[in-house]
PDB file of C-alpha atoms in Angstrom:
ATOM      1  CA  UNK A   1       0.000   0.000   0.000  1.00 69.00           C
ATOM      2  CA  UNK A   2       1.596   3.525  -1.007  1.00 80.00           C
ATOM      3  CA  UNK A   3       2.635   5.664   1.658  1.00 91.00           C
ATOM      4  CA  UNK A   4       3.701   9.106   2.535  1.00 95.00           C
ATOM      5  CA  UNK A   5       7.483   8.830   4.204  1.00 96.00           C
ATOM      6  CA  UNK A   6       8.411  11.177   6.439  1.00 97.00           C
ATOM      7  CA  UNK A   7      12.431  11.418   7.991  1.00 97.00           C
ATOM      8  CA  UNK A   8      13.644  11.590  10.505  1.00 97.00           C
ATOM      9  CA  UNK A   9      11.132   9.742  12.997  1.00 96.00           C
ATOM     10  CA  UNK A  10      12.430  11.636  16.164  1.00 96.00           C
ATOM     11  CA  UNK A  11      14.571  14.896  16.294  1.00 97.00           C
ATOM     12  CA  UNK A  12      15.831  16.226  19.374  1.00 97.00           C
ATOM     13  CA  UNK A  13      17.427  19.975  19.080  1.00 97.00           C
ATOM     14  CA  UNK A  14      18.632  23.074  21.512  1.00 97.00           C
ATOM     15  CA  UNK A  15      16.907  25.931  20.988  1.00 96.00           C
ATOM     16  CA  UNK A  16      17.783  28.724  18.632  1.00 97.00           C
ATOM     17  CA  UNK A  17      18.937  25.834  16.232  1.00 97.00           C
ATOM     18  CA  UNK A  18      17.507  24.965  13.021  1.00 98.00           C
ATOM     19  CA  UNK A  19      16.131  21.734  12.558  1.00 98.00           C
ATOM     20  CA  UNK A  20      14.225  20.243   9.047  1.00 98.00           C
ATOM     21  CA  UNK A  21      12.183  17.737   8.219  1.00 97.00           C
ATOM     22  CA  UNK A  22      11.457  15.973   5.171  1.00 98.00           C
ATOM     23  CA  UNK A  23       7.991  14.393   3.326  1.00 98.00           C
ATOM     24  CA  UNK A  24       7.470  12.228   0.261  1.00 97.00           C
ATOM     25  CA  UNK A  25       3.823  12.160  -0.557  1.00 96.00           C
ATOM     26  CA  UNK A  26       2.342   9.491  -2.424  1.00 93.00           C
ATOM     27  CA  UNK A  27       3.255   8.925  -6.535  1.00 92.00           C
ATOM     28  CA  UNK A  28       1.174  11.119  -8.447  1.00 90.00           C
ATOM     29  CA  UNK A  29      -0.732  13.255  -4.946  1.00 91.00           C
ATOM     30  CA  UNK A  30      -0.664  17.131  -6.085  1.00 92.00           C
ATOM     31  CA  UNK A  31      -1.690  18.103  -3.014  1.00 92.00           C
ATOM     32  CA  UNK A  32       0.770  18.205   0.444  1.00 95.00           C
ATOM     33  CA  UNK A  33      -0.049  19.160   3.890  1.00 94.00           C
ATOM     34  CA  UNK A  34       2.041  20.002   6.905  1.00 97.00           C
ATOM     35  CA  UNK A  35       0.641  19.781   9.909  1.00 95.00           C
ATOM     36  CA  UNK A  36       1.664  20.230  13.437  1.00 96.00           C
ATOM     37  CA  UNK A  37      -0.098  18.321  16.403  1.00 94.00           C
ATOM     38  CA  UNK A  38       0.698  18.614  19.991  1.00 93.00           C
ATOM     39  CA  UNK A  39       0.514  16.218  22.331  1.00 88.00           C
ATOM     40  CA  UNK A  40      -3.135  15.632  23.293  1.00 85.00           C
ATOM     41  CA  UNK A  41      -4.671  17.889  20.677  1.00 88.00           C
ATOM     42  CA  UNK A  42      -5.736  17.315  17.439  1.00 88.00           C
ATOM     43  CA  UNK A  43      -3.362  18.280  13.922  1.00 91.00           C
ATOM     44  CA  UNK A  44      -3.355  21.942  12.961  1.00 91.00           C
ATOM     45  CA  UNK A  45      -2.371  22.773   9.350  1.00 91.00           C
ATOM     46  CA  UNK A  46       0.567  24.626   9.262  1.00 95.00           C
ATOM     47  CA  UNK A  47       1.047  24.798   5.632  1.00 95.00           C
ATOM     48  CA  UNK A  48      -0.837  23.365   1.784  1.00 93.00           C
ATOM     49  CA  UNK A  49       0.371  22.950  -1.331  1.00 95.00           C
ATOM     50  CA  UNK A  50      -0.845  22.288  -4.710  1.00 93.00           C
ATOM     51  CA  UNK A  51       2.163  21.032  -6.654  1.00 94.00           C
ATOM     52  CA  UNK A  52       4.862  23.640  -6.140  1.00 95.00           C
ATOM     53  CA  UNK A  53       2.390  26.460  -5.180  1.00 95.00           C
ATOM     54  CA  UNK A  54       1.795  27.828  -1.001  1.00 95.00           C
ATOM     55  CA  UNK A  55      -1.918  27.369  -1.247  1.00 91.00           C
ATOM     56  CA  UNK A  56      -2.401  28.170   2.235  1.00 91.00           C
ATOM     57  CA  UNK A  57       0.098  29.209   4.895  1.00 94.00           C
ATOM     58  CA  UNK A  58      -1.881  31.543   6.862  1.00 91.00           C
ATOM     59  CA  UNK A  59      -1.457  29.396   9.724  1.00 91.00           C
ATOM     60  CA  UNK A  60       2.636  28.987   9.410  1.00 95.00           C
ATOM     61  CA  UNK A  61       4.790  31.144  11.674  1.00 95.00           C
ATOM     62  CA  UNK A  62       6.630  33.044   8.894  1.00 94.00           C
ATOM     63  CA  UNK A  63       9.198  34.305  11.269  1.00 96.00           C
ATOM     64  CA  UNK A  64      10.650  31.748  12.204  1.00 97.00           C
ATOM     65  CA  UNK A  65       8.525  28.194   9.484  1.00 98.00           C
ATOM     66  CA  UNK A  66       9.360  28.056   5.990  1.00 97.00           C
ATOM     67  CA  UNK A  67       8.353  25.488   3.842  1.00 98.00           C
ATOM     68  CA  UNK A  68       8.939  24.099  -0.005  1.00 97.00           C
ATOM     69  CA  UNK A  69       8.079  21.834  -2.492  1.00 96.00           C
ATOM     70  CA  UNK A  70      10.233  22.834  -5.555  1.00 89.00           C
ATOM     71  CA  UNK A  71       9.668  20.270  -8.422  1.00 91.00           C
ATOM     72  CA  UNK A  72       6.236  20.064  -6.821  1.00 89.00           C
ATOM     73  CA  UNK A  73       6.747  16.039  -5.196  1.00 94.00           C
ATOM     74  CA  UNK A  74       8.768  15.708  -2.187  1.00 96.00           C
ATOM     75  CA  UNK A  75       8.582  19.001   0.079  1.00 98.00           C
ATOM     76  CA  UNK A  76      10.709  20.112   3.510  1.00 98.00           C
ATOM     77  CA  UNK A  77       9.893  22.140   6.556  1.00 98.00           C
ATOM     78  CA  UNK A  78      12.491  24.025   8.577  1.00 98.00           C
ATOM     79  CA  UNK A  79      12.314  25.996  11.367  1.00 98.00           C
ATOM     80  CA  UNK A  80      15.061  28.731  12.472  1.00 97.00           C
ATOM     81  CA  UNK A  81      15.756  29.484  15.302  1.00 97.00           C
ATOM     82  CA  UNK A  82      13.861  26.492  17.179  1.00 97.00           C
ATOM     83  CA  UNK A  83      12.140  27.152  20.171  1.00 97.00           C
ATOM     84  CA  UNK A  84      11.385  25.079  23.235  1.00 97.00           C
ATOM     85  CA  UNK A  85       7.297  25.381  22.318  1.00 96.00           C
ATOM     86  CA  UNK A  86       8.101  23.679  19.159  1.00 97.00           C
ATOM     87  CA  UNK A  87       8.271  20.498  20.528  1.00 97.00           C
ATOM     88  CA  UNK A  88       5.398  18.589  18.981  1.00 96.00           C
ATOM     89  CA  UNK A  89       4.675  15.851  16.232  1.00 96.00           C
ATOM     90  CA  UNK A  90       5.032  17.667  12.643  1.00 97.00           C
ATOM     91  CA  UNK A  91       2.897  15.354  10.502  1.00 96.00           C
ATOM     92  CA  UNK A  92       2.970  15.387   6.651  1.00 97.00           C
ATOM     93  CA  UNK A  93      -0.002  14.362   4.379  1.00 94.00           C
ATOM     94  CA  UNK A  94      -0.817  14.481   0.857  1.00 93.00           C
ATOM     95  CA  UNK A  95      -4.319  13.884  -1.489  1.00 88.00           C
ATOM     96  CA  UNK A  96      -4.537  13.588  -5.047  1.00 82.00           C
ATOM     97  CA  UNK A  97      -6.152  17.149  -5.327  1.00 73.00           C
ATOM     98  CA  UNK A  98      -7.411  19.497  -2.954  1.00 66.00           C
ATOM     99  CA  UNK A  99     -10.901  17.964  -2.493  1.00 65.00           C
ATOM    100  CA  UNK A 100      -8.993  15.165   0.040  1.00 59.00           C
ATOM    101  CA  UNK A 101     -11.530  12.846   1.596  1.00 59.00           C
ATOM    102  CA  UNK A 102     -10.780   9.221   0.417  1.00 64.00           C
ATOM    103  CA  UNK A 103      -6.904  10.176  -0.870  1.00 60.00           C
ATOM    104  CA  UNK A 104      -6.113  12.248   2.272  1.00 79.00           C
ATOM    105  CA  UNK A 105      -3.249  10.053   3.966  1.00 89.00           C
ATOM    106  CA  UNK A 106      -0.747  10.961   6.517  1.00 93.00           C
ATOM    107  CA  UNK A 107       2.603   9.557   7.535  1.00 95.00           C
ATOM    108  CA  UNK A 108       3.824   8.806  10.537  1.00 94.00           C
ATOM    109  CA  UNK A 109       5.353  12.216  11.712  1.00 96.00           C
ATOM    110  CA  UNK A 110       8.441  13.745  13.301  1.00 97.00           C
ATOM    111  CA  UNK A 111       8.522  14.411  16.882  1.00 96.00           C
ATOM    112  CA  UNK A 112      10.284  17.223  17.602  1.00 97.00           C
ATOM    113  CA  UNK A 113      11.987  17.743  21.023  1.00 97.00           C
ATOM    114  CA  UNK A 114      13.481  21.282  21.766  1.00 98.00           C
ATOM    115  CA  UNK A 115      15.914  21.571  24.585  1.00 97.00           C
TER     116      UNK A 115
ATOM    117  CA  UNK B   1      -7.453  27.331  13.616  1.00 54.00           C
ATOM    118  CA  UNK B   2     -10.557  26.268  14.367  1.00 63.00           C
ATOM    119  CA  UNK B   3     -10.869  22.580  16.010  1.00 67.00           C
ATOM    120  CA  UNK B   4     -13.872  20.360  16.053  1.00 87.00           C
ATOM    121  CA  UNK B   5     -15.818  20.024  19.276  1.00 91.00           C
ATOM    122  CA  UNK B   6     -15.067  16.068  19.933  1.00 95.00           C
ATOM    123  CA  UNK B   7     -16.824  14.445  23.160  1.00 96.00           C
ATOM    124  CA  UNK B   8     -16.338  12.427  24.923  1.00 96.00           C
ATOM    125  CA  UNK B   9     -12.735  13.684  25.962  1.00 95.00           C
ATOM    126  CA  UNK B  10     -11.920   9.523  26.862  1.00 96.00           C
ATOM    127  CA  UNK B  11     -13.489   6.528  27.575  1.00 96.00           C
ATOM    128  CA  UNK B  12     -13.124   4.009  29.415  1.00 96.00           C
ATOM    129  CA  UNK B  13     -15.047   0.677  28.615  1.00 96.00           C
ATOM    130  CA  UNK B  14     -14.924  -3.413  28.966  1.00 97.00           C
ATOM    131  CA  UNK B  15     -14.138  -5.775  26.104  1.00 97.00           C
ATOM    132  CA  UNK B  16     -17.153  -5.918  24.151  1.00 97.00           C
ATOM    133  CA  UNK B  17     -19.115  -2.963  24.795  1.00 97.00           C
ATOM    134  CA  UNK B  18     -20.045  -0.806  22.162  1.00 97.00           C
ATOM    135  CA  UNK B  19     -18.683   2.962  21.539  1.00 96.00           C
ATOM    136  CA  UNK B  20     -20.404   6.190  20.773  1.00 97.00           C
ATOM    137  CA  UNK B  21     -18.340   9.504  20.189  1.00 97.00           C
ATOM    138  CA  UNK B  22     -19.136  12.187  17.846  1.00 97.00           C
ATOM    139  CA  UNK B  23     -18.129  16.115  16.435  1.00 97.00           C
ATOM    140  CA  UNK B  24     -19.518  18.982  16.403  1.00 95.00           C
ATOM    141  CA  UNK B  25     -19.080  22.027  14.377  1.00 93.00           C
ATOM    142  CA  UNK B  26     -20.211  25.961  13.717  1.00 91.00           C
ATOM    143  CA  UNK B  27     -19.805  25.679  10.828  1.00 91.00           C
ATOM    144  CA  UNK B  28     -21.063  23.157   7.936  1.00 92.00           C
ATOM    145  CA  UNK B  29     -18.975  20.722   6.228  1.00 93.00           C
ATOM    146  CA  UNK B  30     -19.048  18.956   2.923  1.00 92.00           C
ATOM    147  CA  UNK B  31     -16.810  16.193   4.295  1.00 92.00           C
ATOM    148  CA  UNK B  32     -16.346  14.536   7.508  1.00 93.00           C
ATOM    149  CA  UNK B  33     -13.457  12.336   8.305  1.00 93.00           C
ATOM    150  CA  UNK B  34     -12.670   9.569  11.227  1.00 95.00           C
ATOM    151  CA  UNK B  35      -9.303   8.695  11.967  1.00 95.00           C
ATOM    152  CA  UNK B  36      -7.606   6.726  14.724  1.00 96.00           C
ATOM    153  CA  UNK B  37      -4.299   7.243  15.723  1.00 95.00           C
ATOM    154  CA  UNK B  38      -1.849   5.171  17.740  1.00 93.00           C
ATOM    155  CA  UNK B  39       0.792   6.148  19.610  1.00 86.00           C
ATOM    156  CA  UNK B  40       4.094   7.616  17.927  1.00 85.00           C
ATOM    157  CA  UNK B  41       2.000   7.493  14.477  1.00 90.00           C
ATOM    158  CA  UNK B  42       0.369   9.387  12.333  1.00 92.00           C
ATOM    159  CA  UNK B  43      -3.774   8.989  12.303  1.00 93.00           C
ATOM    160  CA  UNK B  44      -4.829   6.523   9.453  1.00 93.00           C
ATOM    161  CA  UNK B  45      -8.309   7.226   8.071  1.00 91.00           C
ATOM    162  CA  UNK B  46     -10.982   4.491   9.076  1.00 94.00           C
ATOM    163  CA  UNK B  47     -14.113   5.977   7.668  1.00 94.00           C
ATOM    164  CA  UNK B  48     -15.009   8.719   5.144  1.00 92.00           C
ATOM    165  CA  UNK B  49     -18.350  10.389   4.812  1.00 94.00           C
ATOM    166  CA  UNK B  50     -19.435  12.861   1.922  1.00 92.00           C
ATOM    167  CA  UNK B  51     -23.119  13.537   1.812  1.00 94.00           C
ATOM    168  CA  UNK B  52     -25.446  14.921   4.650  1.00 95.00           C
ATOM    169  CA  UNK B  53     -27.029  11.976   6.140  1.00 95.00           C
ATOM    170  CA  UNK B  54     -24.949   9.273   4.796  1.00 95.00           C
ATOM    171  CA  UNK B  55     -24.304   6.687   7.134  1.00 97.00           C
ATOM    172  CA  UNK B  56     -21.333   4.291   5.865  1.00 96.00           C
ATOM    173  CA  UNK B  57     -19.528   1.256   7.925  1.00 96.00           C
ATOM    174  CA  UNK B  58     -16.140  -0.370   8.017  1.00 94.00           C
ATOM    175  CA  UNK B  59     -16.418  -3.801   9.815  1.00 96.00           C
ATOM    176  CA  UNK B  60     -17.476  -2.906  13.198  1.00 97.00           C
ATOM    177  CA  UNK B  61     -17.311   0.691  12.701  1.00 97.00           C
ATOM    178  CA  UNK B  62     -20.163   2.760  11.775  1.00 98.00           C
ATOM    179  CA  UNK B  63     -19.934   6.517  11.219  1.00 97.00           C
ATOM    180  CA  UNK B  64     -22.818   8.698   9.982  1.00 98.00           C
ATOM    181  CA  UNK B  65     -22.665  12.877   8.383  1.00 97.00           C
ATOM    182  CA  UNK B  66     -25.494  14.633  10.446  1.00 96.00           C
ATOM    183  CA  UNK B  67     -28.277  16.159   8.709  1.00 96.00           C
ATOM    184  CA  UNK B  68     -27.621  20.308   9.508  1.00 94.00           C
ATOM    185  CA  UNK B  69     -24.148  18.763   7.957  1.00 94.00           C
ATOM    186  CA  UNK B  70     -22.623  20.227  11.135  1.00 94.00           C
ATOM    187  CA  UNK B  71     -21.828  17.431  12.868  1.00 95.00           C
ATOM    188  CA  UNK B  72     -21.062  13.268  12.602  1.00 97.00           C
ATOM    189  CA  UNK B  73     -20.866  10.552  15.268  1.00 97.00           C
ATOM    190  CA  UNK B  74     -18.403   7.368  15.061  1.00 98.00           C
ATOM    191  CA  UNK B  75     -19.563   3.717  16.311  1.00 98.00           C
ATOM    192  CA  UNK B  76     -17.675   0.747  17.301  1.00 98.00           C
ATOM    193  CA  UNK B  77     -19.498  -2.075  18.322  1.00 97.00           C
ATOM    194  CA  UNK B  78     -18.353  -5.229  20.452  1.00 97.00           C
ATOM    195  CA  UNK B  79     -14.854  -3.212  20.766  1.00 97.00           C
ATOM    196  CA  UNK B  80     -11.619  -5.352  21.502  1.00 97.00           C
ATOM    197  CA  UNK B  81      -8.440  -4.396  22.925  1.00 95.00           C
ATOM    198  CA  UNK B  82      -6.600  -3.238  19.548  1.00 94.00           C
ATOM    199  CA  UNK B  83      -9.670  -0.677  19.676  1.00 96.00           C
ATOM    200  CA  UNK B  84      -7.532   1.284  22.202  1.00 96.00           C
ATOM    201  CA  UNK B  85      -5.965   4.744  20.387  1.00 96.00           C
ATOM    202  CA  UNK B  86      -7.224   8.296  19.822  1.00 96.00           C
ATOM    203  CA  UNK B  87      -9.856   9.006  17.414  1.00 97.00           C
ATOM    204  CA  UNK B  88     -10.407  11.915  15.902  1.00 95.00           C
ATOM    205  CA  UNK B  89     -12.703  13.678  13.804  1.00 95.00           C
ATOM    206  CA  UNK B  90     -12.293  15.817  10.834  1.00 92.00           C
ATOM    207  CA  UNK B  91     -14.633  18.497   8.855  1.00 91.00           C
ATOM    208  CA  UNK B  92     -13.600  19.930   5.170  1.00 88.00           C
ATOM    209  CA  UNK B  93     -15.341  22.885   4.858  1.00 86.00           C
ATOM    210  CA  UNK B  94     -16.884  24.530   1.141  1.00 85.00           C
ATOM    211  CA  UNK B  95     -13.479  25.986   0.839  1.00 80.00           C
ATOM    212  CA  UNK B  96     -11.567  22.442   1.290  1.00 77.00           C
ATOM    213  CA  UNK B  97      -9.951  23.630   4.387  1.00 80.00           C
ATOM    214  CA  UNK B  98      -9.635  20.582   6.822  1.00 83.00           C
ATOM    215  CA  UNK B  99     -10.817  20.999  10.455  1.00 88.00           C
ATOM    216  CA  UNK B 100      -9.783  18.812  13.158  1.00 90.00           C
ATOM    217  CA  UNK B 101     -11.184  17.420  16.549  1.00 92.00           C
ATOM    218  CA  UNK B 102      -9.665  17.614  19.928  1.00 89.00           C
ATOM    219  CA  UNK B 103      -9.749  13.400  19.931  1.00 93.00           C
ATOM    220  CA  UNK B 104     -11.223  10.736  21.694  1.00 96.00           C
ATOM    221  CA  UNK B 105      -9.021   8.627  23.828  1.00 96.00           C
ATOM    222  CA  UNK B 106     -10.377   4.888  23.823  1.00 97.00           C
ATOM    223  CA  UNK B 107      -8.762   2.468  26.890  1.00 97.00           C
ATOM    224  CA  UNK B 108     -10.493  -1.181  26.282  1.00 96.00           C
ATOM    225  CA  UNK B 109      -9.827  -3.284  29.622  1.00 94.00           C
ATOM    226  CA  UNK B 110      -9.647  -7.292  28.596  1.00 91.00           C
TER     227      UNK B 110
END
């Protein structure tokens, strides 16, 4: 069954260091989600694209989040300078188009540890 | 962003009994979502729901999209011990922006 891969599984960093993370969405999805989810809430989208395009990334922290999905398949997140209320799961899924439902899979996240 | 109103908070219940959670929302949805999510991982979709009304299962799972299309409940009957995990709803609204809930937390005692 396809998957979305997300690396690494568990990242530990000080704060005010950068730290990335990495997402391959499933063959052929044009649409890519980043999501954050701390522990004992639900995901909040951080970031969606539609192929290489920021679709929505009114929820992102621009100061510090960036994200990118240049050829429009695999896409990283980076933060700079981490900080210690970073620490979460960052979850990445993708969809075959923006409608979701059905083809809206995640992967099995990052957790993130600032220290 | 806006989260889901998802009760109960957790349950606790024997081997066997049957489940009951459900979402709530301000807001109407064309799509409503139920995932369960383990610990460490990321949720995996168990049932998806696109028309007001619809009620759709998967094994012993039964999840139905409420008819002001603001809300959906999730079923699991004679629940087991893998049941155990975090469910959570999710709402796409007319302008495909997903919405999650806060989660269920499901302990099964053998």
């Amino acid at each position: 069954e396809a998957e979305v891969a997300q690396s690494p599984r568990y990242k530990i960093t000080e704060k005010s260091q950068a730290v990335a993370f990495w997402c391959d969405p499933i063959s052929g999805h044009a649409t890519l989600y980043w999501y954050r989810q701390i522990l004992g809430q639900g995901p909040e989208l951080l970031v969606q694209f539609q192929d290489e395009s920021v679709v929505d990334d009114s929820q992102l922290p621009k100061d510090r989040f960036s994200a990118e999905r240049l050829k429009g398949v695999d896409s990283t997140l980076k933060i700079q300078p981490a900080e210690l209320g970073d620490s979460a799961m960052y979850l990445c899924a993708s969809s075959l188009r923006a409608t979701g439902g059905k083809g809206y899979t995640f992967g099995s996240g990052t957790r993130l540890t600032v220290v | 962003g806006q989260q889901l109103n998802q009760s109960p908070q957790s349950m606790f219940i024997q081997e066997g009994e049957d489940v009951s959670m459900n979402c709530t929302s301000s807001s109407i949805f064309n799509t409503w979502l139920w995932y369960k999510q383990d610990p460490g991982e990321g949720p995996v979709l168990l049932i998806a729901l696109y028309k007001a009304g619809e009620l759709t299962s998967n094994g012993r799972l039964t999840a139905q999209f409420g008819i002001t299309r603001k809300d959906s409940f999730l079923n699991i009957s004679a629940s087991i011990p893998s049941d155990v995990g975090i469910y959570f709803c999710a709402g796409q609204d007319p302008g495909n922006q997903f919405y999650f809930g806060t989660g269920t937390s499901l302990t099964v005692i053998p």
